[in-house]
Amino acid sequence: MAKVRCKLVSWNEVVRWCMDLADRILESGWRPDVIVAIARGAYVPARLLCDLLQVTDLASVQVAHWGRAAEITTKAHIKCPVKVDLSGRKVLIVDDIADTGESIIIAKKHIEQDCNPAEVKVATMQWISPVCKIKPDYYVEEVKEWIWYQYPWTRLEDTIDFIEKILKEEGKEKKEWTRREIISKFKEWYGIDVGKQYYDRAIAYLIKQGTLEEQVKGCKRTLIYKG
Ligand code: AMP
């Protein structure tokens, strides 16, 4: 059994979810004048929605909240505000997933207070209903059991963070690793396979950062955890 429940999301799924989301918005008869993406997770879905809804104005607000993969590190706060006058305009706030919902709540409050919009609605691909403090106006999937969506735009970031977590926990007992062992632990812990290109890039990053050191003994290459 995986230690952290994860779903590996493909680009095709993202396109399909955004199409479903656009259809739901179109069917409701409501049309936004402006889309505001919550950075960084909403960039791709927001851009796709601009295309699918034929909206030309796209702004963004960055909210900091979740830090390392699957872990909340700070209280949600606005990192980069939207500095646009949205007077008289209908705004669609887009996020990839509404988990705690705090990013959306804080972004919505900021836009309503500082940008003077006519109306604000919220759209997300996923909505984790048992834990989320808000319900998006539009969503595609209601998620009833918490899971980490491993979206394609955080694949390397998540792989690095997930490997670091493994090393931190198991590295107390085991300092010397082969690539194969790291990859196999990754699959065991997270129940997903991100593919060789991502494991290679993540390990190369961890070597560069000094978390791992590569040692070559004859024809055997090992990775030493330096943490
Ligand atoms: P939240 O404020 O908790 O609703 O989430 C803020 C952001 O963190 C989301 O927009 C995602 O980019 C990321 N995030 C939170 N929870 C998850 C999850 N379960 N799976 C993937 N990404 C997530």
Coordinates of C-alpha atoms and ligand atoms in Angstrom, one line a residue:
M1 CA 0.0 0.0 0.0
A2 CA 1.3 3.5 -0.9
K3 CA 2.2 5.8 2.0
V4 CA 0.8 8.9 0.2
R5 CA -2.2 8.4 -2.1
C6 CA -1.3 9.8 -5.4
K7 CA -2.9 10.0 -8.9
L8 CA -0.6 10.5 -11.8
V9 CA -2.4 13.0 -14.1
S10 CA -1.7 13.0 -17.9
W11 CA -1.8 16.0 -20.2
N12 CA -4.8 14.4 -22.0
E13 CA -6.8 14.2 -18.8
V14 CA -6.1 17.9 -18.1
V15 CA -7.4 18.8 -21.6
R16 CA -10.5 16.6 -21.1
W17 CA -11.3 18.1 -17.6
C18 CA -10.9 21.7 -19.0
M19 CA -13.2 20.9 -21.8
D20 CA -15.8 19.5 -19.3
L21 CA -15.3 22.6 -17.2
A22 CA -15.8 24.9 -20.1
D23 CA -18.9 23.0 -21.1
R24 CA -20.4 23.4 -17.6
I25 CA -19.7 27.1 -17.7
L26 CA -21.2 27.5 -21.2
E27 CA -24.3 25.5 -20.2
S28 CA -24.9 27.7 -17.2
G29 CA -25.2 30.7 -19.6
W30 CA -22.7 32.8 -17.5
R31 CA -19.7 34.2 -19.4
P32 CA -16.6 35.7 -17.8
D33 CA -15.0 38.9 -19.1
V34 CA -11.7 38.1 -17.4
I35 CA -10.0 35.0 -16.0
V36 CA -7.8 35.2 -13.0
A37 CA -5.4 32.2 -12.5
I38 CA -4.3 31.3 -9.0
A39 CA -0.5 30.8 -9.5
R40 CA 1.1 28.6 -10.0
G41 CA -1.2 25.6 -10.2
A42 CA -3.9 27.2 -12.3
Y43 CA -1.8 28.5 -15.2
V44 CA -2.3 25.7 -17.6
P45 CA -6.1 25.1 -16.9
A46 CA -6.7 28.9 -16.9
R47 CA -5.0 29.3 -20.3
L48 CA -7.0 26.3 -21.7
L49 CA -10.2 27.9 -20.4
C50 CA -9.3 31.2 -22.1
D51 CA -9.2 29.3 -25.3
L52 CA -12.2 27.1 -24.8
L53 CA -14.4 30.1 -23.6
Q54 CA -12.8 32.6 -26.0
V55 CA -11.8 34.9 -23.2
T56 CA -8.8 37.2 -24.1
D57 CA -8.1 38.8 -20.7
L58 CA -6.0 36.7 -18.3
A59 CA -4.5 37.9 -15.0
S60 CA -3.0 36.1 -12.1
V61 CA -2.7 36.2 -8.4
Q62 CA -0.1 34.1 -6.5
V63 CA -1.1 32.6 -3.2
A64 CA 1.5 30.8 -1.1
H65 CA 0.3 28.0 1.0
W66 CA 1.5 24.5 0.1
G67 CA 5.2 24.0 0.3
R68 CA 6.9 20.8 -0.4
A69 CA 4.8 18.2 -2.2
A70 CA 1.7 17.1 -0.3
E71 CA 2.6 19.2 2.7
I72 CA 1.1 22.6 3.9
T73 CA 4.0 24.8 5.1
T74 CA 2.6 28.2 5.6
K75 CA -0.7 30.0 6.3
A76 CA -2.3 30.9 3.0
H77 CA -1.3 34.5 2.0
I78 CA -1.1 36.6 -1.1
K79 CA 2.4 36.5 -2.5
C80 CA 1.8 38.4 -5.8
P81 CA -1.4 40.5 -5.9
V82 CA -3.5 41.4 -8.9
K83 CA -3.1 45.1 -9.7
V84 CA -5.9 45.5 -12.3
D85 CA -9.1 47.6 -12.2
L86 CA -11.8 45.1 -12.8
S87 CA -14.7 47.5 -12.5
G88 CA -17.9 46.3 -14.0
R89 CA -16.3 43.0 -15.2
K90 CA -17.3 39.4 -14.5
V91 CA -14.3 37.5 -13.2
L92 CA -13.7 33.7 -13.2
I93 CA -11.1 32.7 -10.7
V94 CA -9.5 29.4 -11.8
D95 CA -7.5 26.9 -9.7
D96 CA -6.4 23.4 -10.6
I97 CA -7.8 21.9 -7.4
A98 CA -9.7 23.1 -4.4
D99 CA -8.2 21.2 -1.5
T100 CA -8.4 23.2 1.8
G101 CA -10.0 26.0 -0.3
E102 CA -7.9 28.6 1.5
S103 CA -6.1 29.8 -1.6
I104 CA -9.4 30.4 -3.4
I105 CA -11.0 32.1 -0.3
I106 CA -8.0 34.5 0.1
A107 CA -7.7 35.2 -3.7
K108 CA -11.5 35.9 -4.0
K109 CA -11.4 38.2 -0.9
H110 CA -8.4 40.1 -2.4
I111 CA -10.0 40.5 -5.8
E112 CA -13.4 41.6 -4.4
Q113 CA -11.7 44.2 -2.0
D114 CA -9.0 45.5 -4.3
C115 CA -10.2 45.2 -7.9
N116 CA -13.9 46.2 -7.7
P117 CA -15.3 43.4 -10.0
A118 CA -19.0 43.2 -10.9
E119 CA -19.2 39.5 -10.1
V120 CA -16.7 36.7 -9.2
K121 CA -17.2 33.0 -9.7
V122 CA -14.8 30.1 -9.1
A123 CA -13.9 27.1 -11.3
T124 CA -11.6 24.2 -10.5
M125 CA -11.0 20.8 -12.1
Q126 CA -11.1 18.9 -8.8
W127 CA -12.9 19.7 -5.5
I128 CA -12.0 17.7 -2.4
S129 CA -15.4 18.0 -0.8
P130 CA -14.9 16.5 2.7
V131 CA -12.1 18.9 3.6
C132 CA -12.6 22.0 1.4
K133 CA -13.9 25.2 3.1
I134 CA -15.7 26.4 -0.1
K135 CA -17.6 24.8 -3.0
P136 CA -16.5 26.1 -6.4
D137 CA -19.3 27.4 -8.6
Y138 CA -18.0 25.1 -11.4
Y139 CA -15.9 21.9 -11.0
V140 CA -15.5 18.6 -12.8
E141 CA -14.6 16.0 -10.2
E142 CA -15.8 15.8 -6.7
V143 CA -13.1 13.9 -4.8
K144 CA -14.5 12.2 -1.7
E145 CA -11.2 10.7 -0.4
W146 CA -8.1 12.9 -0.1
I147 CA -5.5 12.2 -2.7
W148 CA -2.5 14.1 -4.2
Y149 CA -3.0 14.9 -7.8
Q150 CA 0.4 14.7 -9.5
Y151 CA -0.3 17.2 -12.2
P152 CA 2.2 17.3 -15.2
W153 CA 3.3 20.8 -14.3
T154 CA 4.7 19.8 -10.9
R155 CA 6.2 16.5 -12.0
L156 CA 9.8 17.3 -11.4
E157 CA 9.2 19.3 -8.3
D158 CA 7.1 16.6 -6.8
T159 CA 9.6 13.9 -7.8
I160 CA 12.4 15.8 -6.1
D161 CA 10.4 16.4 -3.0
F162 CA 9.1 12.9 -2.8
I163 CA 12.6 11.4 -3.1
E164 CA 13.9 13.8 -0.5
K165 CA 11.1 12.6 1.9
I166 CA 12.1 9.0 1.4
L167 CA 15.8 9.8 1.9
K168 CA 15.0 11.8 5.0
E169 CA 13.0 9.0 6.6
E170 CA 14.9 6.0 5.5
G171 CA 18.3 7.7 5.3
K172 CA 18.7 7.4 9.1
E173 CA 19.3 3.7 8.7
K174 CA 20.4 3.6 5.0
K175 CA 22.9 6.0 3.6
E176 CA 24.0 4.2 0.5
W177 CA 21.5 3.8 -2.4
T178 CA 21.4 2.6 -6.0
R179 CA 19.2 4.4 -8.5
R180 CA 17.1 1.3 -8.8
E181 CA 16.5 1.2 -5.0
I182 CA 15.4 4.9 -5.0
I183 CA 13.0 4.4 -7.9
S184 CA 11.6 1.2 -6.4
K185 CA 11.0 3.0 -3.0
F186 CA 9.4 5.9 -4.8
K187 CA 6.9 3.6 -6.5
E188 CA 6.3 1.7 -3.2
W189 CA 5.7 5.0 -1.3
Y190 CA 3.6 6.9 -3.8
G191 CA 2.1 4.1 -5.9
I192 CA 2.9 6.0 -9.2
D193 CA 5.7 5.8 -11.8
V194 CA 6.7 9.2 -13.2
G195 CA 9.2 7.7 -15.7
K196 CA 12.9 7.5 -16.2
Q197 CA 13.4 11.0 -17.5
Y198 CA 11.9 12.5 -14.3
Y199 CA 13.9 10.2 -11.9
D200 CA 17.1 11.0 -13.7
R201 CA 16.4 14.8 -13.6
A202 CA 15.4 14.6 -9.9
I203 CA 18.5 12.6 -8.9
A204 CA 20.7 15.0 -10.9
Y205 CA 19.1 17.9 -9.1
L206 CA 19.7 16.3 -5.7
I207 CA 23.3 15.6 -6.5
K208 CA 23.8 19.2 -7.6
Q209 CA 22.1 20.4 -4.4
G210 CA 24.4 18.3 -2.3
T211 CA 21.7 16.0 -0.9
L212 CA 23.1 13.0 -2.7
E213 CA 26.7 12.3 -3.7
E214 CA 27.5 10.0 -6.5
Q215 CA 30.4 7.5 -5.8
V216 CA 31.9 5.2 -8.4
K217 CA 33.6 2.0 -7.1
G218 CA 34.9 0.0 -10.1
C219 CA 31.8 -0.5 -12.3
K220 CA 29.4 0.1 -9.3
R221 CA 27.8 3.5 -9.0
T222 CA 26.1 4.4 -5.7
L223 CA 24.4 7.4 -4.3
I224 CA 25.3 8.5 -0.8
Y225 CA 22.6 10.4 1.2
K226 CA 24.4 13.4 2.8
G227 CA 21.5 14.7 4.9
Ligands
AMP1 P1 -5.6 24.8 -1.3 O1 -5.4 26.2 -0.9 O2 -5.4 23.9 -0.1 O3 -7.0 24.6 -1.8 O4 -4.6 24.4 -2.4 C1 -3.7 25.3 -2.9 C2 -2.9 24.7 -4.1 O5 -2.0 23.7 -3.7 C3 -3.8 24.1 -5.2 O6 -4.3 25.0 -6.1 C4 -2.8 23.1 -5.8 O7 -2.0 23.7 -6.8 C5 -2.0 22.6 -4.7 N1 -2.7 21.4 -4.1 C6 -3.4 21.4 -2.9 N2 -3.9 20.2 -2.7 C7 -3.5 19.4 -3.7 C8 -3.7 18.0 -4.0 N3 -4.5 17.2 -3.2 N4 -3.2 17.6 -5.2 C9 -2.5 18.4 -6.0 N5 -2.2 19.7 -5.7 C10 -2.7 20.2 -4.6

